[in-house]
Structure formats: C-alpha cells, structure tokens
Amino acid sequence: MTAVARKTPGETRERLLHTALRLYAAEGLHAVSLRRISAEAGSKNSAAMHYHFDNKLGVVQALMTMIGDELQDKARDIRRRRRVERNLRDACREALMPLVQLRADKPWGGDAVRFLSRLVSENDPELAALINDMFAPFWRRLDGALSRAVPELPGEVRRLRLMFISVNVFHGMAEVGWLSRSPVGDLGHFDSDALLDHLVDYLIGGLVAPSHAGA
C-alpha cells in the first residue's frame, strides 16, 4: 500500500494563505469568510484558518508580510544596481518597479497587486494602522526623495499628491487588463515596459504641476 504524503503545518499554512490571497483579491476582504477559505484550500478542518492565523486581521497581516518581504527583496536588488545620481524619473520608476516585477515573477503576483489595491480602499481603522506600520518607512523614504527632487512644492501638498497618486497607481496596476475594454477604446496593446513609462509620466506630472490651492 502506498503511503499518503502528509502536508506539513508550513505547507498547509502556505496553501491557506495563497487561497485567501486569491479570494480576497477577487472578491474583497468582507465578502469572504475564514471558513470558506479553509474549504477552498481543501482543508478538512473548517477551523484551520483560525488555528493558523487567529482571525481575519491575522490573515491580512500574514499576507502583507508575505507580499512586503517580496517587494523589499526586489527593492534592495534595484538599489544595489542603481546609478549614483538619480533624477525624479529614476526615483519614480525605481519605486514602482518592485510591483511590476512582483506581478511578472510570482504566480500569485497579480493577486497580490489586486489585494493591495483593495487594501488602500478599505475604510477600517485597524487595517489602516496595519498598513501604515508596514509601509510607512517606504513612503517616508519616497517622500524624502521627492522633497529633494521638487523642493519648490510645499511639504503638505507634496505628501497629499503622493497619497492621491499612490491610490491611483495601485488601482491602475491592479486592473491593467481593463485597458482593453476602456470606454475610449482598446488600450491593451502597450507592453509592460511602455505602461510603466507612461505611469511614471503620469506620476511625475501630478507631482510637479503648479499648485493653485487658495489662488
């Protein structure tokens, strides 16, 4: 009789996590129960998610750690290969490149970007605190780079624009397939490099535009 291979706790946890990522990315955090994730991951124990992650916040934290580790690894590799001198365009492209690489390199990369897009739309204080704890250092580094690149822009205006642009970037990268069905025609023919360049143009345009607030 052939022995049936048993899943290790680590393998079970990873399968549950990837199932949660797929479902959250497709349907949103509040549309999917932990019990359903356990069932779709093939677990015979309906409480498997509670055992491994405690609650939904624990699942989100585990997903953010998994995604964040990948993004940090890619960002470190990009920084090792960067030129000594960077202009604003270099800094913006460097900031977006890990997300582009994640989508291309990992089978779950597209789901990860869609999950992050959903997270930035959540109006939940606990989730906001979790997101800020994990990603605030990245945004502060980027804000510091932008303060040197566009010193004429008031700090509060610069940071506000950065947050506006960040939300649009996440949503745009998450739903790039929609470009082929856009209301102004089929825009799905751009390759990933061209899309990134246009996205950088958009980001820079938003950052360096003159401020008319209070005018």
Protein backbone atom coordinates (compact mmCIF):
# COMPACT_ATOMS: atom_id res chain seq x y z
CA MET A 1 0.00 0.00 0.00
CA THR A 2 1.37 3.38 -0.99
CA ALA A 3 1.74 5.83 1.88
CA VAL A 4 -0.19 9.07 1.51
CA ALA A 5 2.07 12.10 1.83
CA ARG A 6 1.00 14.27 4.74
CA LYS A 7 1.11 18.02 4.48
CA THR A 8 3.40 19.75 6.93
CA PRO A 9 1.98 22.64 9.00
CA GLY A 10 4.10 25.02 6.91
CA GLU A 11 2.69 23.67 3.63
CA THR A 12 -0.87 23.84 4.96
CA ARG A 13 -0.37 27.41 6.13
CA GLU A 14 1.04 28.45 2.75
CA ARG A 15 -1.85 26.83 0.87
CA LEU A 16 -4.37 28.58 3.11
CA LEU A 17 -2.56 31.89 2.67
CA HIS A 18 -2.48 31.68 -1.13
CA THR A 19 -6.16 30.71 -1.21
CA ALA A 20 -7.00 33.70 0.99
CA LEU A 21 -4.99 35.97 -1.31
CA ARG A 22 -6.82 34.72 -4.41
CA LEU A 23 -10.27 35.12 -2.85
CA TYR A 24 -9.59 38.49 -1.22
CA ALA A 25 -8.13 39.83 -4.47
CA ALA A 26 -11.17 38.69 -6.47
CA GLU A 27 -14.00 39.47 -4.05
CA GLY A 28 -12.75 41.75 -1.27
CA LEU A 29 -11.97 41.24 2.38
CA HIS A 30 -15.53 41.43 3.67
CA ALA A 31 -17.06 39.06 1.11
CA VAL A 32 -15.02 36.01 2.09
CA SER A 33 -15.25 34.09 5.37
CA LEU A 34 -12.38 32.23 7.01
CA ARG A 35 -14.46 29.04 6.83
CA ARG A 36 -14.78 29.41 3.06
CA ILE A 37 -11.04 29.92 2.66
CA SER A 38 -10.41 26.71 4.62
CA ALA A 39 -12.87 24.81 2.43
CA GLU A 40 -11.49 26.12 -0.89
CA ALA A 41 -7.95 25.36 0.25
CA GLY A 42 -9.02 21.73 0.65
CA SER A 43 -8.68 21.64 4.42
CA LYS A 44 -10.78 19.02 6.22
CA ASN A 45 -10.69 21.21 9.31
CA SER A 46 -13.14 24.09 8.92
CA ALA A 47 -11.30 25.97 11.70
CA ALA A 48 -7.89 25.71 10.01
CA MET A 49 -7.73 29.44 9.31
CA HIS A 50 -8.42 30.26 12.95
CA TYR A 51 -5.72 27.80 14.02
CA HIS A 52 -3.03 29.29 11.77
CA PHE A 53 -3.99 32.99 11.74
CA ASP A 54 -6.35 33.53 14.68
CA ASN A 55 -8.68 35.96 12.84
CA LYS A 56 -9.10 37.97 9.63
CA LEU A 57 -6.69 40.66 10.81
CA GLY A 58 -4.08 37.95 11.35
CA VAL A 59 -4.63 36.72 7.78
CA VAL A 60 -4.22 40.24 6.38
CA GLN A 61 -1.05 40.74 8.43
CA ALA A 62 0.39 37.44 7.17
CA LEU A 63 -0.44 38.36 3.57
CA MET A 64 1.11 41.80 3.93
CA THR A 65 4.25 40.25 5.41
CA MET A 66 4.49 37.77 2.52
CA ILE A 67 3.97 40.48 -0.10
CA GLY A 68 6.10 43.05 1.75
CA ASP A 69 9.07 40.66 2.01
CA GLU A 70 8.99 40.08 -1.74
CA LEU A 71 8.74 43.79 -2.51
CA GLN A 72 11.58 44.62 -0.12
CA ASP A 73 13.83 41.96 -1.70
CA LYS A 74 13.15 43.36 -5.15
CA ALA A 75 13.68 46.95 -3.96
CA ARG A 76 17.02 46.03 -2.38
CA ASP A 77 18.16 44.39 -5.61
CA ILE A 78 17.16 47.50 -7.59
CA ARG A 79 19.03 49.76 -5.14
CA ARG A 80 22.18 47.64 -5.50
CA ARG A 81 22.12 48.20 -9.26
CA ARG A 82 21.12 51.87 -9.26
CA ARG A 83 23.23 54.69 -10.66
CA VAL A 84 24.87 57.03 -8.17
CA GLU A 85 22.91 60.02 -9.42
CA ARG A 86 19.13 59.77 -9.80
CA ASN A 87 16.69 62.24 -11.24
CA LEU A 88 12.98 62.40 -10.42
CA ARG A 89 12.11 59.98 -13.19
CA ASP A 90 14.65 57.42 -11.93
CA ALA A 91 13.27 57.68 -8.39
CA CYS A 92 9.66 57.19 -9.52
CA ARG A 93 10.49 54.27 -11.81
CA GLU A 94 12.51 52.65 -9.04
CA ALA A 95 9.60 52.99 -6.62
CA LEU A 96 7.15 51.29 -9.00
CA MET A 97 9.43 48.59 -10.40
CA PRO A 98 9.05 46.10 -7.48
CA LEU A 99 5.28 45.99 -8.05
CA VAL A 100 5.79 45.38 -11.77
CA GLN A 101 8.32 42.63 -11.07
CA LEU A 102 6.11 41.01 -8.43
CA ARG A 103 3.23 40.79 -10.90
CA ALA A 104 5.50 39.20 -13.52
CA ASP A 105 7.66 36.92 -11.35
CA LYS A 106 5.22 35.24 -8.99
CA PRO A 107 2.20 33.06 -9.92
CA TRP A 108 0.31 34.96 -7.22
CA GLY A 109 1.78 38.37 -8.14
CA GLY A 110 -1.34 39.61 -9.94
CA ASP A 111 -3.50 38.64 -6.98
CA ALA A 112 -1.05 40.42 -4.65
CA VAL A 113 -1.35 43.70 -6.56
CA ARG A 114 -5.16 43.44 -6.63
CA PHE A 115 -5.16 42.67 -2.90
CA LEU A 116 -3.07 45.77 -2.18
CA SER A 117 -5.44 47.80 -4.35
CA ARG A 118 -8.37 46.62 -2.25
CA LEU A 119 -6.50 47.36 0.97
CA VAL A 120 -5.92 51.02 0.13
CA SER A 121 -9.68 51.39 -0.42
CA GLU A 122 -10.61 49.96 2.98
CA ASN A 123 -12.01 52.47 5.47
CA ASP A 124 -11.11 50.37 8.51
CA PRO A 125 -9.01 51.89 11.33
CA GLU A 126 -7.41 48.55 12.28
CA LEU A 127 -6.43 47.79 8.71
CA ALA A 128 -5.16 51.35 8.20
CA ALA A 129 -2.94 51.03 11.28
CA LEU A 130 -1.63 47.70 10.00
CA ILE A 131 -0.88 49.10 6.55
CA ASN A 132 0.81 52.20 7.98
CA ASP A 133 3.00 50.18 10.34
CA MET A 134 4.27 48.04 7.49
CA PHE A 135 4.57 50.50 4.61
CA ALA A 136 5.17 53.87 6.29
CA PRO A 137 9.00 53.52 6.07
CA PHE A 138 8.73 53.06 2.28
CA TRP A 139 6.50 56.12 1.83
CA ARG A 140 8.75 58.22 4.06
CA ARG A 141 11.82 57.27 2.00
CA LEU A 142 9.97 58.13 -1.20
CA ASP A 143 8.71 61.41 0.27
CA GLY A 144 12.27 62.28 1.26
CA ALA A 145 13.49 61.63 -2.29
CA LEU A 146 10.66 63.73 -3.71
CA SER A 147 11.36 66.60 -1.32
CA ARG A 148 14.83 66.86 -2.86
CA ALA A 149 13.54 66.47 -6.40
CA VAL A 150 10.72 69.07 -6.13
CA PRO A 151 11.87 71.42 -3.33
CA GLU A 152 9.54 74.19 -4.51
CA LEU A 153 6.46 72.14 -3.60
CA PRO A 154 5.21 72.67 -0.01
CA GLY A 155 5.65 69.53 2.08
CA GLU A 156 1.97 69.06 2.91
CA VAL A 157 0.98 69.48 -0.74
CA ARG A 158 3.69 67.04 -1.84
CA ARG A 159 2.54 64.38 0.61
CA LEU A 160 -1.12 64.87 -0.31
CA ARG A 161 -0.31 64.44 -4.00
CA LEU A 162 1.79 61.39 -3.20
CA MET A 163 -1.19 59.74 -1.47
CA PHE A 164 -3.57 60.66 -4.33
CA ILE A 165 -1.17 59.22 -6.87
CA SER A 166 -0.48 56.10 -4.78
CA VAL A 167 -4.15 55.13 -4.72
CA ASN A 168 -4.43 55.63 -8.49
CA VAL A 169 -1.23 53.67 -9.14
CA PHE A 170 -2.40 50.67 -7.09
CA HIS A 171 -5.80 50.63 -8.78
CA GLY A 172 -4.31 51.14 -12.23
CA MET A 173 -1.77 48.35 -11.85
CA ALA A 174 -4.35 46.00 -10.35
CA GLU A 175 -6.83 46.41 -13.21
CA VAL A 176 -4.48 46.81 -16.16
CA GLY A 177 -6.50 44.19 -18.09
CA TRP A 178 -9.39 46.66 -18.17
CA LEU A 179 -7.46 48.80 -20.65
CA SER A 180 -8.52 46.52 -23.50
CA ARG A 181 -12.16 47.33 -22.65
CA SER A 182 -11.81 51.03 -21.80
CA PRO A 183 -14.65 53.44 -22.72
CA VAL A 184 -12.27 55.29 -25.05
CA GLY A 185 -11.16 52.24 -26.99
CA ASP A 186 -8.77 49.30 -26.79
CA LEU A 187 -5.60 50.41 -24.98
CA GLY A 188 -4.39 46.92 -24.17
CA HIS A 189 -1.64 46.83 -26.80
CA PHE A 190 1.02 48.52 -24.62
CA ASP A 191 3.65 46.17 -23.23
CA SER A 192 4.64 46.26 -19.56
CA ASP A 193 7.70 48.49 -20.10
CA ALA A 194 5.70 51.05 -22.08
CA LEU A 195 2.91 51.00 -19.48
CA LEU A 196 5.43 51.61 -16.72
CA ASP A 197 6.95 54.55 -18.59
CA HIS A 198 3.51 56.11 -19.13
CA LEU A 199 2.64 55.52 -15.48
CA VAL A 200 5.86 57.27 -14.44
CA ASP A 201 4.98 60.19 -16.73
CA TYR A 202 1.58 60.40 -15.02
CA LEU A 203 3.14 60.26 -11.57
CA ILE A 204 5.69 62.98 -12.34
CA GLY A 205 3.05 65.18 -13.93
CA GLY A 206 0.98 65.03 -10.77
CA LEU A 207 3.95 65.82 -8.56
CA VAL A 208 5.41 68.78 -10.41
CA ALA A 209 2.21 70.52 -11.53
CA PRO A 210 1.88 74.06 -10.12
CA SER A 211 -0.29 74.34 -7.03
CA HIS A 212 -3.37 76.55 -7.45
CA ALA A 213 -4.82 75.85 -4.00
CA GLY A 214 -6.08 79.05 -2.43
CA ALA A 215 -5.45 81.03 -5.61
